[in-house]
GROMACS .gro file of C-alpha atoms in nm:
model
  272
    1MET     CA    1   0.002  -0.001   0.003
    2ILE     CA    2   0.134   0.334  -0.106
    3LYS     CA    3   0.186   0.590   0.176
    4ILE     CA    4   0.165   0.962   0.097
    5LYS     CA    5   0.269   1.219   0.343
    6CYS     CA    6   0.062   1.537   0.294
    7GLU     CA    7   0.107   1.717   0.626
    8GLY     CA    8   0.049   2.097   0.584
    9ASP     CA    9  -0.171   2.050   0.280
   10ASN     CA   10  -0.493   2.030   0.487
   11ILE     CA   11  -0.567   1.705   0.307
   12LYS     CA   12  -0.663   1.402   0.505
   13LYS     CA   13  -0.664   1.036   0.393
   14VAL     CA   14  -1.009   0.888   0.423
   15ILE     CA   15  -1.098   0.531   0.327
   16VAL     CA   16  -1.447   0.516   0.184
   17ASN     CA   17  -1.605   0.169   0.222
   18THR     CA   18  -1.862   0.058  -0.037
   19LYS     CA   19  -2.019  -0.273  -0.113
   20TYR     CA   20  -1.800  -0.297  -0.421
   21GLY     CA   21  -1.466  -0.229  -0.256
   22ASP     CA   22  -1.281   0.037  -0.060
   23PHE     CA   23  -1.178   0.369  -0.214
   24ILE     CA   24  -0.878   0.549  -0.075
   25THR     CA   25  -0.947   0.919  -0.089
   26TYR     CA   26  -0.762   1.236   0.002
   27GLN     CA   27  -1.004   1.498   0.118
   28SER     CA   28  -1.008   1.868   0.208
   29ILE     CA   29  -1.354   1.939   0.341
   30LYS     CA   30  -1.416   2.302   0.447
   31ASN     CA   31  -1.797   2.318   0.469
   32LYS     CA   32  -2.051   2.071   0.348
   33ASN     CA   33  -2.248   2.362   0.198
   34TYR     CA   34  -1.966   2.450  -0.038
   35PRO     CA   35  -1.943   2.294  -0.382
   36THR     CA   36  -1.748   1.961  -0.378
   37ILE     CA   37  -1.532   1.830  -0.662
   38LEU     CA   38  -1.463   1.461  -0.692
   39PHE     CA   39  -1.139   1.416  -0.891
   40LEU     CA   40  -1.083   1.100  -1.091
   41SER     CA   41  -0.757   1.008  -1.272
   42ALA     CA   42  -0.715   0.851  -1.622
   43MET     CA   43  -0.736   0.480  -1.699
   44GLY     CA   44  -0.475   0.255  -1.546
   45ILE     CA   45  -0.238   0.314  -1.256
   46ASN     CA   46  -0.218   0.694  -1.268
   47SER     CA   47  -0.317   0.852  -0.930
   48SER     CA   48  -0.546   1.154  -0.894
   49PHE     CA   49  -0.335   1.278  -0.595
   50PHE     CA   50  -0.024   1.307  -0.819
   51ASP     CA   51  -0.196   1.421  -1.142
   52TYR     CA   52  -0.402   1.706  -1.000
   53TYR     CA   53  -0.157   1.795  -0.718
   54TYR     CA   54  -0.118   2.164  -0.802
   55ILE     CA   55  -0.488   2.215  -0.891
   56TYR     CA   56  -0.559   2.114  -0.532
   57LYS     CA   57  -0.300   2.372  -0.422
   58TYR     CA   58  -0.460   2.651  -0.606
   59LEU     CA   59  -0.820   2.545  -0.511
   60LYS     CA   60  -0.732   2.549  -0.146
   61LYS     CA   61  -0.779   2.924  -0.160
   62GLU     CA   62  -1.141   2.886  -0.275
   63ASN     CA   63  -1.462   2.797  -0.107
   64VAL     CA   64  -1.465   2.441  -0.238
   65ASN     CA   65  -1.425   2.090  -0.098
   66ILE     CA   66  -1.183   1.850  -0.259
   67ILE     CA   67  -1.209   1.475  -0.282
   68SER     CA   68  -0.924   1.303  -0.473
   69THR     CA   69  -0.961   0.935  -0.551
   70ASP     CA   70  -0.900   0.660  -0.814
   71ILE     CA   71  -1.125   0.400  -0.959
   72LEU     CA   72  -1.104   0.073  -0.768
   73GLY     CA   73  -0.804  -0.130  -0.886
   74CYS     CA   74  -0.643   0.193  -1.028
   75GLY     CA   75  -0.397   0.431  -0.870
   76ILE     CA   76  -0.398   0.406  -0.498
   77SER     CA   77  -0.742   0.263  -0.441
   78PHE     CA   78  -0.794  -0.093  -0.324
   79CYS     CA   79  -0.876  -0.375  -0.560
   80PRO     CA   80  -1.246  -0.420  -0.637
   81TYR     CA   81  -1.441  -0.726  -0.520
   82LYS     CA   82  -1.533  -0.787  -0.882
   83LYS     CA   83  -1.203  -0.803  -1.077
   84GLU     CA   84  -1.345  -0.774  -1.426
   85ARG     CA   85  -1.304  -0.404  -1.523
   86THR     CA   86  -1.619  -0.383  -1.735
   87LEU     CA   87  -1.812  -0.058  -1.798
   88GLU     CA   88  -2.098  -0.197  -1.576
   89ASN     CA   89  -1.877  -0.290  -1.287
   90ILE     CA   90  -1.687   0.040  -1.283
   91SER     CA   91  -2.003   0.237  -1.330
   92ASN     CA   92  -2.165   0.063  -1.030
   93GLU     CA   93  -1.854   0.126  -0.815
   94LEU     CA   94  -1.854   0.498  -0.898
   95LYS     CA   95  -2.222   0.531  -0.827
   96SER     CA   96  -2.180   0.364  -0.496
   97LEU     CA   97  -1.886   0.598  -0.409
   98ILE     CA   98  -2.102   0.904  -0.494
   99TYR     CA   99  -2.394   0.776  -0.285
  100THR     CA  100  -2.169   0.696   0.009
  101ILE     CA  101  -1.985   1.034   0.029
  102GLY     CA  102  -2.322   1.200   0.011
  103PHE     CA  103  -2.241   1.561  -0.096
  104SER     CA  104  -2.532   1.752  -0.242
  105ASN     CA  105  -2.352   2.007  -0.466
  106LEU     CA  106  -2.114   1.767  -0.627
  107PHE     CA  107  -1.903   1.811  -0.943
  108LEU     CA  108  -1.720   1.524  -1.116
  109MET     CA  109  -1.383   1.591  -1.277
  110SER     CA  110  -1.219   1.328  -1.493
  111HIS     CA  111  -0.929   1.288  -1.730
  112SER     CA  112  -0.898   1.086  -2.051
  113PHE     CA  113  -1.072   0.742  -2.065
  114THR     CA  114  -1.229   0.772  -1.722
  115SER     CA  115  -1.455   1.034  -1.877
  116MET     CA  116  -1.650   0.757  -2.047
  117TYR     CA  117  -1.753   0.613  -1.713
  118VAL     CA  118  -1.866   0.953  -1.591
  119MET     CA  119  -2.068   1.000  -1.912
  120ASN     CA  120  -2.228   0.663  -1.844
  121ILE     CA  121  -2.343   0.748  -1.491
  122TYR     CA  122  -2.397   1.125  -1.467
  123ASN     CA  123  -2.775   1.107  -1.513
  124GLN     CA  124  -2.809   0.828  -1.257
  125VAL     CA  125  -2.662   1.016  -0.964
  126SER     CA  126  -2.706   1.373  -0.824
  127VAL     CA  127  -2.442   1.590  -0.966
  128SER     CA  128  -2.428   1.966  -1.042
  129GLY     CA  129  -2.185   1.969  -1.323
  130LEU     CA  130  -1.904   1.780  -1.504
  131ILE     CA  131  -1.540   1.884  -1.575
  132PHE     CA  132  -1.320   1.707  -1.825
  133ILE     CA  133  -0.957   1.719  -1.933
  134ASP     CA  134  -0.903   1.565  -2.282
  135PRO     CA  135  -1.192   1.326  -2.249
  136THR     CA  136  -1.166   1.017  -2.463
  137ILE     CA  137  -1.404   0.985  -2.754
  138PRO     CA  138  -1.535   0.630  -2.796
  139GLU     CA  139  -1.479   0.639  -3.172
  140SER     CA  140  -1.114   0.718  -3.129
  141ILE     CA  141  -1.059   0.389  -2.943
  142ILE     CA  142  -1.251   0.177  -3.196
  143TYR     CA  143  -1.061   0.325  -3.487
  144ASN     CA  144  -0.725   0.270  -3.308
  145LYS     CA  145  -0.752  -0.089  -3.192
  146ASN     CA  146  -0.381  -0.149  -3.239
  147SER     CA  147  -0.294   0.119  -2.984
  148ILE     CA  148  -0.487  -0.081  -2.724
  149LYS     CA  149  -0.301  -0.401  -2.815
  150GLN     CA  150   0.025  -0.211  -2.785
  151SER     CA  151  -0.072  -0.076  -2.438
  152ILE     CA  152  -0.153  -0.427  -2.323
  153ASN     CA  153   0.178  -0.563  -2.448
  154GLU     CA  154   0.365  -0.277  -2.282
  155ALA     CA  155   0.180  -0.347  -1.955
  156TYR     CA  156   0.280  -0.713  -1.968
  157ASN     CA  157   0.634  -0.624  -2.042
  158ASN     CA  158   0.661  -0.361  -1.769
  159LYS     CA  159   0.535  -0.617  -1.521
  160LYS     CA  160   0.831  -0.836  -1.610
  161ASN     CA  161   1.073  -0.542  -1.614
  162TYR     CA  162   1.066  -0.346  -1.298
  163ASP     CA  163   1.234  -0.056  -1.452
  164GLY     CA  164   0.940   0.012  -1.683
  165MET     CA  165   0.611   0.176  -1.594
  166ASP     CA  166   0.272   0.230  -1.754
  167ALA     CA  167   0.223   0.585  -1.633
  168ASP     CA  168   0.358   0.935  -1.675
  169VAL     CA  169   0.475   1.120  -1.370
  170ASN     CA  170   0.387   1.485  -1.315
  171PRO     CA  171   0.731   1.645  -1.375
  172LYS     CA  172   0.643   1.941  -1.149
  173LEU     CA  173   0.573   1.733  -0.835
  174PRO     CA  174   0.797   1.804  -0.531
  175ASN     CA  175   1.096   1.566  -0.547
  176ASN     CA  176   0.975   1.356  -0.248
  177LEU     CA  177   0.637   1.294  -0.416
  178LYS     CA  178   0.794   1.237  -0.755
  179ARG     CA  179   1.011   0.963  -0.609
  180ILE     CA  180   0.703   0.805  -0.440
  181ALA     CA  181   0.506   0.825  -0.768
  182GLU     CA  182   0.780   0.667  -0.975
  183LYS     CA  183   0.832   0.380  -0.725
  184PHE     CA  184   0.457   0.316  -0.706
  185TYR     CA  185   0.399   0.321  -1.080
  186LYS     CA  186   0.696   0.076  -1.138
  187ASN     CA  187   0.560  -0.161  -0.874
  188TYR     CA  188   0.201  -0.157  -0.998
  189SER     CA  189   0.258  -0.161  -1.373
  190GLY     CA  190   0.092  -0.457  -1.540
  191ASN     CA  191  -0.134  -0.537  -1.244
  192GLU     CA  192  -0.442  -0.753  -1.292
  193CYS     CA  193  -0.692  -0.470  -1.288
  194GLU     CA  194  -0.490  -0.252  -1.527
  195ILE     CA  195  -0.468  -0.542  -1.781
  196SER     CA  196  -0.846  -0.607  -1.740
  197GLU     CA  197  -0.943  -0.247  -1.795
  198LEU     CA  198  -0.723  -0.233  -2.109
  199LYS     CA  199  -0.878  -0.547  -2.247
  200GLU     CA  200  -1.229  -0.423  -2.176
  201SER     CA  201  -1.160  -0.080  -2.321
  202LEU     CA  202  -1.284  -0.170  -2.669
  203ASN     CA  203  -1.602  -0.315  -2.534
  204THR     CA  204  -1.658  -0.012  -2.318
  205SER     CA  205  -1.602   0.218  -2.620
  206GLU     CA  206  -1.848   0.030  -2.831
  207LYS     CA  207  -2.115   0.043  -2.559
  208MET     CA  208  -2.067   0.414  -2.526
  209LEU     CA  209  -2.046   0.486  -2.907
  210ASN     CA  210  -2.380   0.664  -2.929
  211LYS     CA  211  -2.384   0.827  -2.583
  212ARG     CA  212  -2.399   1.197  -2.543
  213ILE     CA  213  -2.417   1.429  -2.243
  214SER     CA  214  -2.728   1.645  -2.236
  215GLY     CA  215  -2.886   1.895  -1.992
  216ILE     CA  216  -2.611   1.924  -1.735
  217LYS     CA  217  -2.346   2.195  -1.764
  218THR     CA  218  -1.998   2.077  -1.861
  219LEU     CA  219  -1.650   2.236  -1.873
  220SER     CA  220  -1.403   2.076  -2.116
  221PHE     CA  221  -1.038   2.143  -2.143
  222LEU     CA  222  -0.902   2.008  -2.473
  223SER     CA  223  -0.539   1.982  -2.582
  224THR     CA  224  -0.411   2.101  -2.908
  225MET     CA  225  -0.242   1.759  -2.937
  226ASN     CA  226  -0.578   1.589  -2.963
  227TYR     CA  227  -0.796   1.887  -3.093
  228GLN     CA  228  -0.817   1.754  -3.450
  229ILE     CA  229  -0.973   1.434  -3.312
  230TYR     CA  230  -1.250   1.633  -3.160
  231ARG     CA  231  -1.297   1.839  -3.478
  232LYS     CA  232  -1.323   1.522  -3.682
  233MET     CA  233  -1.542   1.307  -3.449
  234GLY     CA  234  -1.723   1.567  -3.242
  235ASN     CA  235  -1.719   1.618  -2.859
  236PRO     CA  236  -1.991   1.410  -2.699
  237TYR     CA  237  -1.901   1.568  -2.366
  238PHE     CA  238  -2.017   1.918  -2.472
  239ASN     CA  239  -2.381   2.012  -2.495
  240ASP     CA  240  -2.629   2.296  -2.549
  241ASN     CA  241  -2.653   2.396  -2.185
  242LYS     CA  242  -2.600   2.770  -2.169
  243SER     CA  243  -2.341   2.726  -1.898
  244SER     CA  244  -2.139   2.471  -2.083
  245VAL     CA  245  -1.785   2.574  -2.189
  246THR     CA  246  -1.510   2.415  -2.399
  247MET     CA  247  -1.154   2.556  -2.409
  248VAL     CA  248  -0.863   2.451  -2.620
  249LEU     CA  249  -0.522   2.483  -2.458
  250ASN     CA  250  -0.181   2.450  -2.620
  251GLY     CA  251  -0.013   2.138  -2.495
  252HIS     CA  252  -0.019   1.764  -2.441
  253HIS     CA  253  -0.268   1.521  -2.292
  254PHE     CA  254  -0.196   1.619  -1.922
  255LEU     CA  255  -0.306   1.976  -1.931
  256GLN     CA  256  -0.348   1.981  -1.550
  257TRP     CA  257   0.029   1.964  -1.531
  258ILE     CA  258   0.086   2.258  -1.760
  259TYR     CA  259  -0.184   2.497  -1.663
  260PRO     CA  260  -0.290   2.417  -1.298
  261LYS     CA  261  -0.351   2.775  -1.208
  262PHE     CA  262  -0.555   2.862  -1.510
  263ILE     CA  263  -0.761   2.547  -1.495
  264SER     CA  264  -0.823   2.607  -1.116
  265GLN     CA  265  -0.942   2.960  -1.199
  266GLN     CA  266  -1.184   2.835  -1.463
  267ILE     CA  267  -1.316   2.566  -1.230
  268SER     CA  268  -1.379   2.831  -0.963
  269TYR     CA  269  -1.593   3.035  -1.207
  270PHE     CA  270  -1.770   2.722  -1.340
  271ILE     CA  271  -1.880   2.585  -1.005
  272LYS     CA  272  -2.031   2.905  -0.862
   0.00000   0.00000   0.00000
């Protein structure tokens, strides 16, 4: 089990027990009447705590509650009771987490492939809005099947080779946290849940192919690296809600590493 020291950050480790498994969360709860953001990392072993680290730092100054967690079997959360990482299993786990934490003015923030799970459940739970960073379009997975096969092979290889890892480390992390992240990612690369989620990713994408978000307000940050994909295939995460916003930022897939201050400012405006 990974141990993260975060003294002085006003963030506390809280284990949230659900009937599907136990989520490890890092929480900064100021007032239950404030808006609450539930942060979810991308697919695989990446951890929200590391990926959104500086967004948490900037949002500490705002009247907002922060809950950082990872999908069961991903990042620092415990393994799920149901090991198959299907769309249905992960969706049920996330809904159970949301019901259990019980915040009324809740916003979900996700990155990359995890956005598909959010799109699948947003209208089955009580949420006030959705925030995305480079959300994965289902069509892009279906049209690039070879990239999934390559990711699976890399995961298997990294499991055998302890020097490899299936995750990118936030280069701006403090050195002590960067070392912890690198060690953790190397140890957990190629684990059972990661492999299962990768193998199920094509099925998940096919099930989500015709899904669109409607009604609820959304805030999307898209990278110039992937913007042409959205122009070609459309953005199912954007809708006609008058408060919905899409921004294109110059950079790679992990925009939260490049623009934490700007993204935090836009989140603050969005959740008011």
